[in-house]
Amino acid sequence: MTVFTRRARRGGAALTGLAVVALTAVACGGGSGQSADDGKLKVVATTNVWASVARAVGGQDVDVESIIDDPAADPHSYESSPQDAAKLSEADLVLLNGGGYDEFAEKILGAGGEKPTVQAFEGEHEHGDHAAEEHGSEPAEEHGAEHAGEAHGHEGHHHDHSVNEHVWYDLHVVRETADRVADELGELQPEKAQAFHDGAARFGEQIGGLEGRVQQISATEHGKKVIVTEPVAHYLVEAAGLTDITPQSFVNSVEDGNDPSAASVAEIQNAVNSKQAAAVIYNPQTESPVTESVREGAEQNRTPVVEMTETLPQDQDYVRWMDGQISALQTALTGQV
């Protein structure tokens, strides 16, 4: 199975000097850390996915803004701006993905001093223990040991392929992150702490419903093979009990922003043309001529293509978005397309 990988940042971790200056200037002005005049706490999330989670928890008592919200953009290659630094510096609470995904924000915050922050990605060791307990899979550290030679044996690769930062596809992590957001908001406004925890509880119930649907897929479609053009939905694929047959070298190259080798492209095209996979999971936000060719091959061979993205479409919240993606996956696997 294709396992944990991380994309090279291709400039996304870069922090311009102007952004540092902007953050420092705002911080020195003494305006950060204060709630708005209407009493609402200001929450800034690095992506609209985590912004939606914060809104679900805080409701009408928070003002939530996201930095990356373009459904057509690739967040991996995002470059920060002075405006981003200003947003982060003025926030009462910052919600990060972590795991190197939004490193630009970590650097901005590091330049401007301490600020209440929730980071969804807390380290693969903790996630690995959870994964083994919840899904019956081996711990991530054992996975990493098994694939260490493969992941680091590719010439020219200098990135850590032992983790997957797309933790918003891990429903357990999303539920835990919502609870931690409620804790932090409650610390900032103790008089509203119960309302924040109630919001997290309601959101948790919705996530529980999504988890039930994923478990249903695992019960009925367990072991079915899929191909991914980029492992954005790795944790969802794992939880659904599916087998990812994408060549590891192909995934590593796409994650690093490189062109996959001719051999790995031929391998994945052969898998598509011979209809080895029940579905192809396609990330349109990391699209390239190579991934487009994989999609075209799947469509020509009547293999269902399921789009799974990095950020929310406009006018959708996290639960509605994830529910739609789970539905699309289930439909594809059951051959109802």
mmCIF file of C-alpha atoms in Angstrom:
data_model
loop_
_atom_site.group_PDB
_atom_site.id
_atom_site.type_symbol
_atom_site.label_atom_id
_atom_site.label_comp_id
_atom_site.label_asym_id
_atom_site.label_seq_id
_atom_site.Cartn_x
_atom_site.Cartn_y
_atom_site.Cartn_z
ATOM 1 C CA MET A 1 0.000 0.000 0.000
ATOM 2 C CA THR A 2 1.212 3.482 -0.760
ATOM 3 C CA VAL A 3 2.110 5.004 2.574
ATOM 4 C CA PHE A 4 2.882 8.262 4.250
ATOM 5 C CA THR A 5 4.460 10.884 2.004
ATOM 6 C CA ARG A 6 5.130 14.589 2.145
ATOM 7 C CA ARG A 7 5.329 16.995 -0.756
ATOM 8 C CA ALA A 8 8.326 19.238 -1.191
ATOM 9 C CA ARG A 9 7.181 22.722 -0.350
ATOM 10 C CA ARG A 10 8.117 24.343 -3.681
ATOM 11 C CA GLY A 11 8.166 27.784 -2.103
ATOM 12 C CA GLY A 12 5.181 27.253 0.177
ATOM 13 C CA ALA A 13 7.390 27.418 3.270
ATOM 14 C CA ALA A 14 9.026 30.612 2.145
ATOM 15 C CA LEU A 15 8.459 33.654 4.277
ATOM 16 C CA THR A 16 9.172 37.002 2.678
ATOM 17 C CA GLY A 17 10.997 39.669 4.620
ATOM 18 C CA LEU A 18 7.972 41.922 4.131
ATOM 19 C CA ALA A 19 5.757 39.424 5.946
ATOM 20 C CA VAL A 20 8.115 39.348 8.917
ATOM 21 C CA VAL A 21 8.238 43.130 8.998
ATOM 22 C CA ALA A 22 4.445 43.342 8.814
ATOM 23 C CA LEU A 23 3.982 40.889 11.662
ATOM 24 C CA THR A 24 6.547 42.626 13.839
ATOM 25 C CA ALA A 25 4.983 46.005 13.208
ATOM 26 C CA VAL A 26 1.498 44.849 14.142
ATOM 27 C CA ALA A 27 2.766 42.973 17.191
ATOM 28 C CA CYS A 28 4.634 46.042 18.410
ATOM 29 C CA GLY A 29 1.460 48.044 18.013
ATOM 30 C CA GLY A 30 -0.097 46.027 20.829
ATOM 31 C CA GLY A 31 -3.260 45.218 18.891
ATOM 32 C CA SER A 32 -3.043 41.417 18.811
ATOM 33 C CA GLY A 33 -4.782 39.037 21.145
ATOM 34 C CA GLN A 34 -7.837 41.241 21.677
ATOM 35 C CA SER A 35 -11.374 40.180 20.809
ATOM 36 C CA ALA A 36 -13.409 42.353 18.466
ATOM 37 C CA ASP A 37 -15.656 45.180 19.663
ATOM 38 C CA ASP A 38 -18.663 42.879 19.292
ATOM 39 C CA GLY A 39 -17.116 40.454 21.771
ATOM 40 C CA LYS A 40 -16.397 37.789 19.187
ATOM 41 C CA LEU A 41 -13.053 36.033 19.257
ATOM 42 C CA LYS A 42 -11.037 36.280 16.061
ATOM 43 C CA VAL A 43 -9.873 32.899 14.775
ATOM 44 C CA VAL A 44 -7.544 32.598 11.793
ATOM 45 C CA ALA A 45 -7.077 29.193 10.144
ATOM 46 C CA THR A 46 -4.499 28.466 7.487
ATOM 47 C CA THR A 47 -7.055 26.740 5.230
ATOM 48 C CA ASN A 48 -10.800 26.937 4.814
ATOM 49 C CA VAL A 49 -11.055 23.291 5.907
ATOM 50 C CA TRP A 50 -9.887 24.119 9.422
ATOM 51 C CA ALA A 51 -11.803 27.401 9.344
ATOM 52 C CA SER A 52 -14.994 25.385 8.865
ATOM 53 C CA VAL A 53 -14.130 23.252 11.889
ATOM 54 C CA ALA A 54 -13.586 26.392 13.973
ATOM 55 C CA ARG A 55 -16.945 27.823 12.867
ATOM 56 C CA ALA A 56 -18.690 24.597 13.839
ATOM 57 C CA VAL A 57 -17.224 24.876 17.338
ATOM 58 C CA GLY A 58 -17.502 28.610 17.913
ATOM 59 C CA GLY A 59 -20.752 29.383 16.140
ATOM 60 C CA GLN A 60 -21.919 32.971 16.483
ATOM 61 C CA ASP A 61 -19.319 33.720 19.160
ATOM 62 C CA VAL A 62 -16.334 33.652 16.812
ATOM 63 C CA ASP A 63 -15.216 35.527 13.719
ATOM 64 C CA VAL A 64 -13.319 33.018 11.565
ATOM 65 C CA GLU A 65 -11.092 33.788 8.613
ATOM 66 C CA SER A 66 -8.960 31.487 6.456
ATOM 67 C CA ILE A 67 -5.768 32.303 4.609
ATOM 68 C CA ILE A 68 -6.001 29.669 1.855
ATOM 69 C CA ASP A 69 -9.513 29.308 0.450
ATOM 70 C CA ASP A 70 -9.108 29.061 -3.319
ATOM 71 C CA PRO A 71 -10.597 25.680 -4.334
ATOM 72 C CA ALA A 72 -8.439 25.671 -7.468
ATOM 73 C CA ALA A 73 -5.103 26.412 -5.771
ATOM 74 C CA ASP A 74 -2.454 23.993 -4.538
ATOM 75 C CA PRO A 75 -1.860 24.884 -0.863
ATOM 76 C CA HIS A 76 1.503 23.067 -0.916
ATOM 77 C CA SER A 77 2.989 25.838 -3.036
ATOM 78 C CA TYR A 78 1.366 28.768 -1.226
ATOM 79 C CA GLU A 79 3.600 31.775 -0.557
ATOM 80 C CA SER A 80 2.781 34.049 2.346
ATOM 81 C CA SER A 81 2.183 37.780 2.131
ATOM 82 C CA PRO A 82 2.326 40.746 4.528
ATOM 83 C CA GLN A 83 -1.479 40.584 4.663
ATOM 84 C CA ASP A 84 -1.259 37.023 5.963
ATOM 85 C CA ALA A 85 1.163 38.124 8.667
ATOM 86 C CA ALA A 86 -1.247 40.871 9.705
ATOM 87 C CA LYS A 87 -4.168 38.423 9.913
ATOM 88 C CA LEU A 88 -2.200 36.005 12.066
ATOM 89 C CA SER A 89 -0.904 38.715 14.350
ATOM 90 C CA GLU A 90 -4.415 40.058 14.997
ATOM 91 C CA ALA A 91 -5.927 36.646 15.749
ATOM 92 C CA ASP A 92 -6.973 35.575 19.224
ATOM 93 C CA LEU A 93 -6.509 31.953 18.163
ATOM 94 C CA VAL A 94 -4.652 30.412 15.216
ATOM 95 C CA LEU A 95 -5.596 27.013 13.801
ATOM 96 C CA LEU A 96 -2.826 25.264 11.871
ATOM 97 C CA ASN A 97 -2.679 21.966 10.036
ATOM 98 C CA GLY A 98 0.969 21.330 10.892
ATOM 99 C CA GLY A 99 3.206 18.542 9.605
ATOM 100 C CA GLY A 100 4.946 20.997 7.265
ATOM 101 C CA TYR A 101 1.769 21.612 5.267
ATOM 102 C CA ASP A 102 1.413 25.254 6.300
ATOM 103 C CA GLU A 103 4.957 25.937 7.379
ATOM 104 C CA PHE A 104 4.638 29.537 6.198
ATOM 105 C CA ALA A 105 2.305 30.240 9.120
ATOM 106 C CA GLU A 106 4.580 28.525 11.620
ATOM 107 C CA LYS A 107 7.431 30.782 10.483
ATOM 108 C CA ILE A 108 5.294 33.910 10.662
ATOM 109 C CA LEU A 109 4.179 33.041 14.182
ATOM 110 C CA GLY A 110 7.732 32.225 15.177
ATOM 111 C CA ALA A 111 8.807 35.684 14.081
ATOM 112 C CA GLY A 112 6.054 37.434 16.019
ATOM 113 C CA GLY A 113 6.048 35.735 19.418
ATOM 114 C CA GLU A 114 3.697 33.423 21.287
ATOM 115 C CA LYS A 115 0.004 33.187 20.396
ATOM 116 C CA PRO A 116 -2.734 30.685 21.334
ATOM 117 C CA THR A 117 -2.486 28.037 18.627
ATOM 118 C CA VAL A 118 -4.080 24.684 17.840
ATOM 119 C CA GLN A 119 -2.184 22.382 15.484
ATOM 120 C CA ALA A 120 -4.095 19.424 14.060
ATOM 121 C CA PHE A 121 -1.041 17.350 13.158
ATOM 122 C CA GLU A 122 0.588 16.331 16.420
ATOM 123 C CA GLY A 123 3.079 13.757 15.188
ATOM 124 C CA GLU A 124 2.826 10.455 13.412
ATOM 125 C CA HIS A 125 3.657 8.415 16.517
ATOM 126 C CA GLU A 126 0.375 9.357 18.162
ATOM 127 C CA HIS A 127 -1.559 8.879 14.947
ATOM 128 C CA GLY A 128 0.085 5.537 14.329
ATOM 129 C CA ASP A 129 -1.044 4.225 17.718
ATOM 130 C CA HIS A 130 -4.585 5.410 16.978
ATOM 131 C CA ALA A 131 -4.553 3.887 13.520
ATOM 132 C CA ALA A 132 -3.519 0.523 14.875
ATOM 133 C CA GLU A 133 -6.217 0.637 17.519
ATOM 134 C CA GLU A 134 -9.042 1.906 15.341
ATOM 135 C CA HIS A 135 -8.359 0.215 12.035
ATOM 136 C CA GLY A 136 -6.341 -2.848 12.938
ATOM 137 C CA SER A 137 -3.369 -1.641 10.925
ATOM 138 C CA GLU A 138 0.223 -1.635 12.049
ATOM 139 C CA PRO A 139 1.562 1.461 13.847
ATOM 140 C CA ALA A 140 3.010 4.190 11.647
ATOM 141 C CA GLU A 141 6.485 3.751 13.060
ATOM 142 C CA GLU A 142 6.434 0.100 11.949
ATOM 143 C CA HIS A 143 5.082 1.150 8.565
ATOM 144 C CA GLY A 144 7.949 3.604 8.308
ATOM 145 C CA ALA A 145 10.513 0.948 9.166
ATOM 146 C CA GLU A 146 9.073 -1.407 6.573
ATOM 147 C CA HIS A 147 9.250 1.185 3.816
ATOM 148 C CA ALA A 148 12.277 3.150 4.991
ATOM 149 C CA GLY A 149 14.584 1.775 2.338
ATOM 150 C CA GLU A 150 12.007 2.300 -0.373
ATOM 151 C CA ALA A 151 11.073 5.813 0.683
ATOM 152 C CA HIS A 152 14.599 7.111 1.074
ATOM 153 C CA GLY A 153 16.251 5.087 -1.646
ATOM 154 C CA HIS A 154 15.105 7.323 -4.502
ATOM 155 C CA GLU A 155 17.977 9.330 -5.835
ATOM 156 C CA GLY A 156 17.484 13.053 -5.356
ATOM 157 C CA HIS A 157 14.815 12.732 -2.673
ATOM 158 C CA HIS A 158 15.685 14.569 0.513
ATOM 159 C CA HIS A 159 12.251 14.833 2.104
ATOM 160 C CA ASP A 160 10.750 12.867 4.949
ATOM 161 C CA HIS A 161 8.371 10.320 3.433
ATOM 162 C CA SER A 162 7.412 8.830 6.785
ATOM 163 C CA VAL A 163 4.450 11.132 7.416
ATOM 164 C CA ASN A 164 1.309 12.265 5.664
ATOM 165 C CA GLU A 165 0.204 15.755 6.614
ATOM 166 C CA HIS A 166 -3.314 15.546 5.145
ATOM 167 C CA VAL A 167 -4.843 14.854 8.550
ATOM 168 C CA TRP A 168 -8.207 16.471 7.770
ATOM 169 C CA TYR A 169 -9.014 13.165 6.055
ATOM 170 C CA ASP A 170 -8.541 11.416 9.412
ATOM 171 C CA LEU A 171 -11.953 11.856 11.031
ATOM 172 C CA HIS A 172 -10.621 10.939 14.465
ATOM 173 C CA VAL A 173 -8.043 13.745 14.255
ATOM 174 C CA VAL A 174 -10.687 16.214 13.066
ATOM 175 C CA ARG A 175 -12.909 15.395 16.037
ATOM 176 C CA GLU A 176 -9.982 15.753 18.475
ATOM 177 C CA THR A 177 -8.946 19.051 16.882
ATOM 178 C CA ALA A 178 -12.460 20.440 17.344
ATOM 179 C CA ASP A 179 -12.315 19.516 21.026
ATOM 180 C CA ARG A 180 -8.973 21.277 21.404
ATOM 181 C CA VAL A 181 -10.335 24.378 19.659
ATOM 182 C CA ALA A 182 -13.200 24.395 22.177
ATOM 183 C CA ASP A 183 -10.696 24.150 25.033
ATOM 184 C CA GLU A 184 -8.665 27.103 23.750
ATOM 185 C CA LEU A 185 -11.709 29.263 23.049
ATOM 186 C CA GLY A 186 -13.008 28.452 26.524
ATOM 187 C CA GLU A 187 -9.715 29.603 28.029
ATOM 188 C CA LEU A 188 -9.992 32.888 26.146
ATOM 189 C CA GLN A 189 -13.652 33.448 27.097
ATOM 190 C CA PRO A 190 -14.494 31.319 30.160
ATOM 191 C CA GLU A 191 -18.035 32.660 30.316
ATOM 192 C CA LYS A 192 -18.713 31.013 26.937
ATOM 193 C CA ALA A 193 -16.744 27.820 27.546
ATOM 194 C CA GLN A 194 -19.845 25.642 27.805
ATOM 195 C CA ALA A 195 -21.193 26.958 24.513
ATOM 196 C CA PHE A 196 -17.889 26.168 22.801
ATOM 197 C CA HIS A 197 -17.824 22.631 24.194
ATOM 198 C CA ASP A 198 -21.448 22.150 23.180
ATOM 199 C CA GLY A 199 -20.511 23.210 19.655
ATOM 200 C CA ALA A 200 -17.649 20.725 19.595
ATOM 201 C CA ALA A 201 -19.955 17.974 20.871
ATOM 202 C CA ARG A 202 -22.518 18.624 18.120
ATOM 203 C CA PHE A 203 -19.768 18.640 15.529
ATOM 204 C CA GLY A 204 -18.372 15.429 17.013
ATOM 205 C CA GLU A 205 -21.733 13.733 16.563
ATOM 206 C CA GLN A 206 -21.706 14.689 12.888
ATOM 207 C CA ILE A 207 -18.181 13.331 12.523
ATOM 208 C CA GLY A 208 -19.359 10.141 14.196
ATOM 209 C CA GLY A 209 -21.949 9.785 11.466
ATOM 210 C CA LEU A 210 -19.251 10.126 8.824
ATOM 211 C CA GLU A 211 -17.108 7.546 10.618
ATOM 212 C CA GLY A 212 -20.049 5.150 10.533
ATOM 213 C CA ARG A 213 -20.325 5.548 6.771
ATOM 214 C CA VAL A 214 -16.611 4.857 6.328
ATOM 215 C CA GLN A 215 -16.930 1.758 8.503
ATOM 216 C CA GLN A 216 -19.767 0.610 6.269
ATOM 217 C CA ILE A 217 -17.490 0.905 3.228
ATOM 218 C CA SER A 218 -14.841 -1.094 5.070
ATOM 219 C CA ALA A 219 -17.381 -3.791 5.921
ATOM 220 C CA THR A 220 -18.676 -4.214 2.373
ATOM 221 C CA GLU A 221 -15.753 -3.208 0.131
ATOM 222 C CA HIS A 222 -12.739 -4.158 2.270
ATOM 223 C CA GLY A 223 -9.602 -4.910 0.275
ATOM 224 C CA LYS A 224 -10.765 -3.375 -2.991
ATOM 225 C CA LYS A 225 -7.903 -1.774 -4.908
ATOM 226 C CA VAL A 226 -7.597 1.931 -5.659
ATOM 227 C CA ILE A 227 -5.083 4.151 -7.417
ATOM 228 C CA VAL A 228 -4.363 7.683 -6.202
ATOM 229 C CA THR A 229 -2.783 10.505 -8.172
ATOM 230 C CA GLU A 230 -1.635 12.091 -4.905
ATOM 231 C CA PRO A 231 -2.212 10.684 -1.399
ATOM 232 C CA VAL A 232 -4.362 13.515 -0.079
ATOM 233 C CA ALA A 233 -7.004 11.031 1.146
ATOM 234 C CA HIS A 234 -4.580 8.446 2.528
ATOM 235 C CA TYR A 235 -6.194 8.262 5.980
ATOM 236 C CA LEU A 236 -9.686 7.894 4.528
ATOM 237 C CA VAL A 237 -8.498 5.146 2.173
ATOM 238 C CA GLU A 238 -6.871 3.389 5.139
ATOM 239 C CA ALA A 239 -9.955 3.709 7.348
ATOM 240 C CA ALA A 240 -12.152 2.320 4.559
ATOM 241 C CA GLY A 241 -9.991 -0.799 4.387
ATOM 242 C CA LEU A 242 -9.001 -0.228 0.775
ATOM 243 C CA THR A 243 -5.748 -1.303 -0.866
ATOM 244 C CA ASP A 244 -3.745 1.451 -2.546
ATOM 245 C CA ILE A 245 -1.803 -0.083 -5.445
ATOM 246 C CA THR A 246 -0.222 3.166 -6.688
ATOM 247 C CA PRO A 247 3.531 2.701 -7.320
ATOM 248 C CA GLN A 248 5.418 4.268 -4.421
ATOM 249 C CA SER A 249 7.929 5.924 -6.739
ATOM 250 C CA PHE A 250 5.084 7.599 -8.652
ATOM 251 C CA VAL A 251 3.588 9.053 -5.471
ATOM 252 C CA ASN A 252 6.940 10.221 -4.144
ATOM 253 C CA SER A 253 7.675 12.069 -7.390
ATOM 254 C CA VAL A 254 4.262 13.771 -7.492
ATOM 255 C CA GLU A 255 4.602 14.756 -3.825
ATOM 256 C CA ASP A 256 8.036 16.230 -4.490
ATOM 257 C CA GLY A 257 6.760 18.212 -7.464
ATOM 258 C CA ASN A 258 8.847 16.165 -9.899
ATOM 259 C CA ASP A 259 7.946 14.257 -13.027
ATOM 260 C CA PRO A 260 7.580 10.542 -12.249
ATOM 261 C CA SER A 261 9.977 8.205 -14.036
ATOM 262 C CA ALA A 262 8.921 6.609 -17.293
ATOM 263 C CA ALA A 263 8.919 3.235 -15.530
ATOM 264 C CA SER A 264 6.557 4.341 -12.763
ATOM 265 C CA VAL A 265 4.240 6.031 -15.283
ATOM 266 C CA ALA A 266 4.174 2.846 -17.351
ATOM 267 C CA GLU A 267 3.412 0.829 -14.202
ATOM 268 C CA ILE A 268 0.459 2.970 -13.192
ATOM 269 C CA GLN A 269 -0.885 3.142 -16.731
ATOM 270 C CA ASN A 270 -0.701 -0.645 -16.956
ATOM 271 C CA ALA A 271 -2.660 -0.924 -13.710
ATOM 272 C CA VAL A 272 -5.285 1.450 -15.108
ATOM 273 C CA ASN A 273 -5.504 -0.217 -18.529
ATOM 274 C CA SER A 274 -5.763 -3.692 -17.026
ATOM 275 C CA LYS A 275 -8.527 -2.473 -14.709
ATOM 276 C CA GLN A 276 -6.753 -3.574 -11.550
ATOM 277 C CA ALA A 277 -8.347 -0.779 -9.515
ATOM 278 C CA ALA A 278 -11.989 -0.346 -8.577
ATOM 279 C CA ALA A 279 -11.530 3.440 -8.571
ATOM 280 C CA VAL A 280 -9.000 6.203 -9.175
ATOM 281 C CA ILE A 281 -8.854 8.904 -6.487
ATOM 282 C CA TYR A 282 -7.907 12.169 -8.154
ATOM 283 C CA ASN A 283 -6.664 15.393 -6.578
ATOM 284 C CA PRO A 284 -7.388 18.214 -9.077
ATOM 285 C CA GLN A 285 -5.400 20.714 -7.034
ATOM 286 C CA THR A 286 -2.118 18.924 -7.785
ATOM 287 C CA GLU A 287 -2.961 18.297 -11.422
ATOM 288 C CA SER A 288 -0.192 17.780 -13.981
ATOM 289 C CA PRO A 289 -0.010 16.324 -17.500
ATOM 290 C CA VAL A 290 0.970 12.988 -15.967
ATOM 291 C CA THR A 291 -1.941 12.846 -13.508
ATOM 292 C CA GLU A 292 -4.299 14.035 -16.231
ATOM 293 C CA SER A 293 -3.179 11.108 -18.376
ATOM 294 C CA VAL A 294 -3.958 8.723 -15.520
ATOM 295 C CA ARG A 295 -7.442 10.189 -15.254
ATOM 296 C CA GLU A 296 -8.014 9.980 -18.994
ATOM 297 C CA GLY A 297 -6.910 6.348 -19.000
ATOM 298 C CA ALA A 298 -9.315 5.539 -16.178
ATOM 299 C CA GLU A 299 -12.214 7.220 -17.954
ATOM 300 C CA GLN A 300 -11.443 5.399 -21.192
ATOM 301 C CA ASN A 301 -11.456 2.096 -19.302
ATOM 302 C CA ARG A 302 -14.658 2.989 -17.453
ATOM 303 C CA THR A 303 -12.919 3.018 -14.083
ATOM 304 C CA PRO A 304 -14.691 5.482 -11.763
ATOM 305 C CA VAL A 305 -12.734 8.637 -10.916
ATOM 306 C CA VAL A 306 -13.405 10.163 -7.493
ATOM 307 C CA GLU A 307 -12.171 13.710 -6.878
ATOM 308 C CA MET A 308 -10.830 14.425 -3.394
ATOM 309 C CA THR A 309 -9.434 17.880 -2.779
ATOM 310 C CA GLU A 310 -7.211 19.853 -0.431
ATOM 311 C CA THR A 311 -9.673 22.629 0.383
ATOM 312 C CA LEU A 312 -13.414 23.163 0.579
ATOM 313 C CA PRO A 313 -15.483 24.115 -2.446
ATOM 314 C CA GLN A 314 -17.209 27.457 -2.056
ATOM 315 C CA ASP A 315 -20.362 27.508 0.057
ATOM 316 C CA GLN A 316 -19.741 24.130 1.705
ATOM 317 C CA ASP A 317 -18.825 23.265 5.272
ATOM 318 C CA TYR A 318 -16.539 20.435 6.347
ATOM 319 C CA VAL A 319 -19.244 17.869 7.108
ATOM 320 C CA ARG A 320 -21.189 18.426 3.892
ATOM 321 C CA TRP A 321 -17.976 18.329 1.835
ATOM 322 C CA MET A 322 -16.613 15.182 3.436
ATOM 323 C CA ASP A 323 -20.016 13.483 3.277
ATOM 324 C CA GLY A 324 -20.130 14.130 -0.469
ATOM 325 C CA GLN A 325 -16.661 12.698 -1.004
ATOM 326 C CA ILE A 326 -17.441 9.589 1.053
ATOM 327 C CA SER A 327 -20.655 9.139 -0.938
ATOM 328 C CA ALA A 328 -18.762 9.449 -4.221
ATOM 329 C CA LEU A 329 -16.217 6.875 -3.084
ATOM 330 C CA GLN A 330 -18.892 4.433 -1.953
ATOM 331 C CA THR A 331 -20.787 4.810 -5.224
ATOM 332 C CA ALA A 332 -17.628 4.190 -7.243
ATOM 333 C CA LEU A 333 -16.651 1.102 -5.267
ATOM 334 C CA THR A 334 -20.077 -0.474 -5.544
ATOM 335 C CA GLY A 335 -20.083 -0.011 -9.308
ATOM 336 C CA GLN A 336 -23.160 2.196 -9.368
ATOM 337 C CA VAL A 337 -21.683 4.738 -11.768
#
